[in-house]
Short mmCIF file of C-alpha atoms and ligand atoms in Angstrom, two decimals:
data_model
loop_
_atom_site.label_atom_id
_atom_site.label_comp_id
_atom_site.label_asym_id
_atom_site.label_seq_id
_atom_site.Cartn_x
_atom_site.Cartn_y
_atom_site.Cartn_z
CA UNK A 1 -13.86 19.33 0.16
CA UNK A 2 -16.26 17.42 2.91
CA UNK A 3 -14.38 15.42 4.79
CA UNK A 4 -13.42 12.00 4.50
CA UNK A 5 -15.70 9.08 5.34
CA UNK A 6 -16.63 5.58 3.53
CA UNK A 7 -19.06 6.97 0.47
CA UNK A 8 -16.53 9.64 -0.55
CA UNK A 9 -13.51 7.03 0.18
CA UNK A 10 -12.05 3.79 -2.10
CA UNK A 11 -8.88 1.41 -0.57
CA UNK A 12 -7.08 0.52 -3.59
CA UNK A 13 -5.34 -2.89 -3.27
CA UNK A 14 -2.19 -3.42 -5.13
CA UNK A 15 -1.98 -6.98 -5.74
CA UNK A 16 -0.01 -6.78 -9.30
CA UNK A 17 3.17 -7.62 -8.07
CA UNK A 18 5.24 -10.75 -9.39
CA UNK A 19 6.95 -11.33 -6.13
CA UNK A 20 10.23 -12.97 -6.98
CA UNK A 21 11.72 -12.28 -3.89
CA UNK A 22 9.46 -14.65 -2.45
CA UNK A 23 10.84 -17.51 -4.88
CA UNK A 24 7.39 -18.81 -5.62
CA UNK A 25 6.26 -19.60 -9.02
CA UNK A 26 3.07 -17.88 -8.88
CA UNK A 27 1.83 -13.87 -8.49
CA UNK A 28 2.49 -13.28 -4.62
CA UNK A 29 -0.93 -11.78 -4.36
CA UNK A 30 -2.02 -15.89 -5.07
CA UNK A 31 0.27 -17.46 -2.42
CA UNK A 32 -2.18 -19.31 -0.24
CA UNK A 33 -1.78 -19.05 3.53
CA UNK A 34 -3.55 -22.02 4.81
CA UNK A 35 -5.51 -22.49 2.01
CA UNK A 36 -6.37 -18.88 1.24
CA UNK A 37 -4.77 -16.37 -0.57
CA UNK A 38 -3.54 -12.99 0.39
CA UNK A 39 -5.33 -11.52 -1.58
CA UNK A 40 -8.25 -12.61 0.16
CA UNK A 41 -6.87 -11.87 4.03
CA UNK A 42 -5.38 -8.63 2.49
CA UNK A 43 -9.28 -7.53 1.31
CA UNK A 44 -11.00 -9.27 4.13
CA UNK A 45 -8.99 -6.67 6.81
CA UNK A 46 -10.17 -3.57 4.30
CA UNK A 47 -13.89 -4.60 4.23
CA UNK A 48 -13.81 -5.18 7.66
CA UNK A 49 -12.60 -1.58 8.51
CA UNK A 50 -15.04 -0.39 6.73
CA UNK A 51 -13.22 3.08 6.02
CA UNK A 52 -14.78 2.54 2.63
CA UNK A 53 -17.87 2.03 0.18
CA UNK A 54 -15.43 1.40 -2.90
CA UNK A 55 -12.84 -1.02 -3.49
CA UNK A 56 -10.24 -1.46 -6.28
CA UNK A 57 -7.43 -4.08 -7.20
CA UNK A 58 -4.80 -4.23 -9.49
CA UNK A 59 -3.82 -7.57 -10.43
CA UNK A 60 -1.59 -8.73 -12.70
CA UNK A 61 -2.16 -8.23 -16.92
CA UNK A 62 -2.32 -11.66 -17.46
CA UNK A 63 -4.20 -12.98 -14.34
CA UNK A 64 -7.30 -14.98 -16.00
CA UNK A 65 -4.79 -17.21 -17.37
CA UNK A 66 -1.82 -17.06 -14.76
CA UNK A 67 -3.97 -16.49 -11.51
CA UNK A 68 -8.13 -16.87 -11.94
CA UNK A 69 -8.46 -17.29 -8.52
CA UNK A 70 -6.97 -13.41 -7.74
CA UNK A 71 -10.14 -12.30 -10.32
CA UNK A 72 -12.72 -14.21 -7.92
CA UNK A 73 -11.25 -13.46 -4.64
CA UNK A 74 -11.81 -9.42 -6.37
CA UNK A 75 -15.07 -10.80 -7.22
CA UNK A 76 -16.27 -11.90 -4.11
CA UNK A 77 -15.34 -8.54 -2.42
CA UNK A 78 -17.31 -6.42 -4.50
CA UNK A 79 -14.19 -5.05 -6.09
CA UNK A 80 -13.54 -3.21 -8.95
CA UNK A 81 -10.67 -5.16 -11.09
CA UNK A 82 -8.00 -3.62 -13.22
CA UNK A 83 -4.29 -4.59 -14.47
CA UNK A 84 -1.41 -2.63 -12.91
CA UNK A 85 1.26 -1.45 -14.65
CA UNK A 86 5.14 -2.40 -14.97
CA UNK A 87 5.71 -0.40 -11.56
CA UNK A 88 4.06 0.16 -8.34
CA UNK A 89 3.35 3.41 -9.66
CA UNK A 90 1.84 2.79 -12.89
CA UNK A 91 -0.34 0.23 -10.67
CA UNK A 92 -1.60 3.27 -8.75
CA UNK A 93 -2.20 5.08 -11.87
CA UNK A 94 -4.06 2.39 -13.45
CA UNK A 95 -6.49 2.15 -10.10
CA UNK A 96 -7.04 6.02 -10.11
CA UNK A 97 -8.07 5.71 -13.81
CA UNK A 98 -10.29 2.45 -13.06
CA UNK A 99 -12.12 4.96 -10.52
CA UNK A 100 -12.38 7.72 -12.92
CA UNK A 101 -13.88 5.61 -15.46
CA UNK A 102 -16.60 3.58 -13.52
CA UNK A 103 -17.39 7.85 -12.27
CA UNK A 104 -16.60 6.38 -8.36
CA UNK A 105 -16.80 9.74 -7.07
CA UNK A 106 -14.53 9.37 -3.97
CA UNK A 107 -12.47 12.53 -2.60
CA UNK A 108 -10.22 10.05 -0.72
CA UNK A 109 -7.60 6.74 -1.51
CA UNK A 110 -6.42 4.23 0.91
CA UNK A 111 -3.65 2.79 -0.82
CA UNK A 112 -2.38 -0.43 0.49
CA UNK A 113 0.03 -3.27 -0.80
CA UNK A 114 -1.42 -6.65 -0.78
CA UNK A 115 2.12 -8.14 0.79
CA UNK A 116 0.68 -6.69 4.22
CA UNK A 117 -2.36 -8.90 3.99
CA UNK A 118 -2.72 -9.10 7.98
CA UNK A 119 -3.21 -4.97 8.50
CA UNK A 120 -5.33 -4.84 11.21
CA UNK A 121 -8.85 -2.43 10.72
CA UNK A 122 -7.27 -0.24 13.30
CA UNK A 123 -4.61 0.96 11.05
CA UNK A 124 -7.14 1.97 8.24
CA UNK A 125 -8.88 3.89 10.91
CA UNK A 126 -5.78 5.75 12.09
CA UNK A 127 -5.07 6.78 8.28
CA UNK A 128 -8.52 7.88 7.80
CA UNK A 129 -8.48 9.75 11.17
CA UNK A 130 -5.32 11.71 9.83
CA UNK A 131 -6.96 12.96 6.39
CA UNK A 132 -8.00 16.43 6.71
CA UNK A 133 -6.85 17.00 10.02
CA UNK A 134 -4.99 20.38 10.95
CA UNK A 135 -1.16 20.28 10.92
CA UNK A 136 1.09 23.17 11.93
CA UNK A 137 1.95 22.88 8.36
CA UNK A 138 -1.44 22.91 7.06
CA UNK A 139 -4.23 20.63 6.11
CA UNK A 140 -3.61 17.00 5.93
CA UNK A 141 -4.16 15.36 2.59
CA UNK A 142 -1.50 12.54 3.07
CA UNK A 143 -1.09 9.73 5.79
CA UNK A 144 1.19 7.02 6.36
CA UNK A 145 1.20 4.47 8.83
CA UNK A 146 4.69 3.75 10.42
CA UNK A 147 6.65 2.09 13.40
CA UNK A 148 9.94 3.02 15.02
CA UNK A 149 12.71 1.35 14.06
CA UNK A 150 14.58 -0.99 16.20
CA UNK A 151 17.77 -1.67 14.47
CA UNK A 152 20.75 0.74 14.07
CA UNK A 153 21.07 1.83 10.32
CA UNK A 154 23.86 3.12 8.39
CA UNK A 155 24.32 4.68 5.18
CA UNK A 156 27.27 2.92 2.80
CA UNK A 157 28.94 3.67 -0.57
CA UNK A 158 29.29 1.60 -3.42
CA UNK A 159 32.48 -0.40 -1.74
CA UNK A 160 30.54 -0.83 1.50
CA UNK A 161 32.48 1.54 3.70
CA UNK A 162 29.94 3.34 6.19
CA UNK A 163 29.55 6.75 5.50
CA UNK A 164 27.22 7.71 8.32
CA UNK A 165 24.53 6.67 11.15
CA UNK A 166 21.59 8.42 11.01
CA UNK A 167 19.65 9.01 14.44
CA UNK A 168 17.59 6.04 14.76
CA UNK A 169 15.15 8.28 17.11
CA UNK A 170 14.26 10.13 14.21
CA UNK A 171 13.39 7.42 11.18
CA UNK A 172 10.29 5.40 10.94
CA UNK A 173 9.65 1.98 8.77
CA UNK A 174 6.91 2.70 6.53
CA UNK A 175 3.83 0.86 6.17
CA UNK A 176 0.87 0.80 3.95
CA UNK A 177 -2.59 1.70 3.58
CA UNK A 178 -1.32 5.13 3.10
CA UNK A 179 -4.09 7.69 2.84
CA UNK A 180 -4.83 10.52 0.25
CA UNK A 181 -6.77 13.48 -0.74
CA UNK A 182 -7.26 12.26 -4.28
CA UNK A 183 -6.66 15.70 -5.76
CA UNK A 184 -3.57 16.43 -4.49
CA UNK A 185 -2.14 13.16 -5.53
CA UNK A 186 -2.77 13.66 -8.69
CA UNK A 187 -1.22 16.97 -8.65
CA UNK A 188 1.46 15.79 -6.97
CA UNK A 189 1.67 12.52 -9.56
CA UNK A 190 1.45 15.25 -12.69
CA UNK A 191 4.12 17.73 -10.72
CA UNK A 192 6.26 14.42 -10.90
CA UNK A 193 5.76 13.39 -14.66
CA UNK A 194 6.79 16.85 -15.31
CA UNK A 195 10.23 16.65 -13.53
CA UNK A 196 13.47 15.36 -15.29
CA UNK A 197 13.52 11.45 -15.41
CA UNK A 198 16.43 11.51 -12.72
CA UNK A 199 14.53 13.41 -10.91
CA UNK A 200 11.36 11.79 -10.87
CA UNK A 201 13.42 8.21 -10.62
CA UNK A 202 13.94 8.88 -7.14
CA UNK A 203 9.87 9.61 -5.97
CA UNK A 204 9.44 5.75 -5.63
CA UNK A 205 5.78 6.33 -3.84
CA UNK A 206 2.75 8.21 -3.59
CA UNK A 207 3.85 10.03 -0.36
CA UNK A 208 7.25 11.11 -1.75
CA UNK A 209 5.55 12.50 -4.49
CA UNK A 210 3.55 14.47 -2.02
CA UNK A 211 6.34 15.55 -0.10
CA UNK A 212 8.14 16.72 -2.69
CA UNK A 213 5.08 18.77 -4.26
CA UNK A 214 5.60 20.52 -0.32
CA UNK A 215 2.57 18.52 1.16
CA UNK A 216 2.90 17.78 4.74
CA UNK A 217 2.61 13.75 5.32
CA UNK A 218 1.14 13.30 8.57
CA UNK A 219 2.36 9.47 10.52
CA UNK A 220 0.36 7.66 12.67
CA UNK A 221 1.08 4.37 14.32
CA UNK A 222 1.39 1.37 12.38
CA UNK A 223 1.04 -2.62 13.88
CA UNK A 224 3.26 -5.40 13.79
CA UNK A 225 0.62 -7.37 11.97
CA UNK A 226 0.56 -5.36 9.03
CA UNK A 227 4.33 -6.48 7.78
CA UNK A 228 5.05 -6.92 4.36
CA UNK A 229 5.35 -10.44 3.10
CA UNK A 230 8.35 -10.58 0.33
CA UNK A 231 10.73 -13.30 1.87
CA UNK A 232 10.65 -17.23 2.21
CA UNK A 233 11.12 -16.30 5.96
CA UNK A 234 8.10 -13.98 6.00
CA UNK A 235 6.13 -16.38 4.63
CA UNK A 236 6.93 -19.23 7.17
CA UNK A 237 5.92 -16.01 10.06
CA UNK A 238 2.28 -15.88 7.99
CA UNK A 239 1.86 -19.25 8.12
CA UNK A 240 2.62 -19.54 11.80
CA UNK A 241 0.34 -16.93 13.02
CA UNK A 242 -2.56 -16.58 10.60
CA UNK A 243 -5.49 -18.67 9.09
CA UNK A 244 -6.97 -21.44 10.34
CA UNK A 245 -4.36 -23.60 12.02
CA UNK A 246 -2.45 -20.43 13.66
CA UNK A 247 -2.85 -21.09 17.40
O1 C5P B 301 7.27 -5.54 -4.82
P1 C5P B 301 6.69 -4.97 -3.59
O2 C5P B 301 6.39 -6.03 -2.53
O3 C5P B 301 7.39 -3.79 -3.03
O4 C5P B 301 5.25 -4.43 -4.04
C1 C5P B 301 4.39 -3.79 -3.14
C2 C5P B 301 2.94 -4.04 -3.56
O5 C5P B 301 2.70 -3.40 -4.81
C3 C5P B 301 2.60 -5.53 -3.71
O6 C5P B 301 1.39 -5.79 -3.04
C4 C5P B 301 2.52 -5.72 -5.21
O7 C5P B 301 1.55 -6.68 -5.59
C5 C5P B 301 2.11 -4.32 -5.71
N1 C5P B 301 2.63 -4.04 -7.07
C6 C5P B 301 1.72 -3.75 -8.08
N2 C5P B 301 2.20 -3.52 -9.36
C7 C5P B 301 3.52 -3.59 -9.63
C8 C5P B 301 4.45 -3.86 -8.60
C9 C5P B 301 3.96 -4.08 -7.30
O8 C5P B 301 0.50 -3.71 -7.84
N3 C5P B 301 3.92 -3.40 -10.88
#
């Protein structure tokens, strides 16, 4: 396998998301920050990192009648276009099979949510820094991007009694794009399909997959910048400090 670099690489942007949480009408990918979408900051940060020559987004099945402009922000970038799926997942599935069908040979995957439309380069670099790199338990073929975590977190059961406090020294709040060696995702995807559905219920991303297929997931450091944008409150934060009236 050579190693990773920008011809043999492709940052799939997951932009297929409804985005309730957000309480907007429209896909969340399409909710304009000063007059642009996220869509388009989320794509602008990934061409200008240049980690790669190929770019893929999944946008919503019905986008050329419930959000056009998604389709010509994709456009614009030079981006290959495809509908997700119900799930996250199945929207990562669907970009994999986009790439295998237009024959994009690429080794590696950058796999980033649109809701962190303000990722700075420098985190795409970090990721792609990680992929292939030794480990003590082996070569790397997954990378996330994380921070430390500042507030105290406890576990609770169904009547919200605590039932523990795990060492906050030890957890990390997971960011996106997280990297890949294709291959070994889609073992580690297939290993999944194969498991009971309770089972497999519980591998809600690509890098759990990984870990459970006995992969080690390398972290590097995340940014502030690259939060995820799924609350009225985040929102208001974006509009404050990015586009063209942020200070
Ligand atoms: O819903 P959530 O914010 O966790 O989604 C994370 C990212 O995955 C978003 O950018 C969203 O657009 C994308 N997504 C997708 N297909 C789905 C669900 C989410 O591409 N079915």
């Amino acid at each position: 396998m050579s190693s990773a670099s920008a011809a043999n690489t492709a940052v799939i942007v997951l932009a297929a998301g409804s985005g309730t949480r957000l309480g907007e009408p429209i896909p969340k990918a399409a909710v304009r920050v000063h007059g642009r979408t996220l869509l388009d900051y989320a794509l602008e940060g990934a061409l200008a990192s240049g980690v790669a020559e190929h770019v893929v987004v999944t946008v919503p099945a019905d986008c050329s009648v419930s959000c056009p402009e998604l389709l010509e922000d994709a456009r614009r970038a030079g981006a290959l276009i495809t509908a997700g799926g119900d799930t996250r997942t199945a929207s990562v599935v669907a970009a994999l099979d986009a790439l295998k069908d237009a024959q994009v040979p690429v080794d590696y995957v950058l796999i980033h949510d649109c809701a962190r439309a303000f990722t700075p380069p420098q985190v795409y670099h970090r990721v792609l820094a990680g992929l292939g790199s030794e480990s003590s338990q082996g070569v790397v073929r997954a990378v996330i991007p994380v921070l430390p975590v500042v507030d105290t977190v406890k576990t609770v059961d169904s009547a919200g009694l605590v039932t523990g406090t795990p060492s906050r020294a030890q957890m990390r709040a997971v960011q996106t794009p997280q990297g890949f060696e294709v291959a070994a995702l889609l073992a580690a995807h297939e290993r999944s399909r194969s498991l009971p559905a309770e089972e497999a219920e519980l591998l809600t991303d690509d890098a759990m997959a990984m870990e459970a297929a006995g992969e080690p997931v390398l972290t590097v450091a995340g940014d502030a910048d690259a939060f995820k944008v799924t609350t009225p409150m985040d929102l208001r934060v974006a509009r404050a400090l990015f586009g063209d009236s942020a200070a």
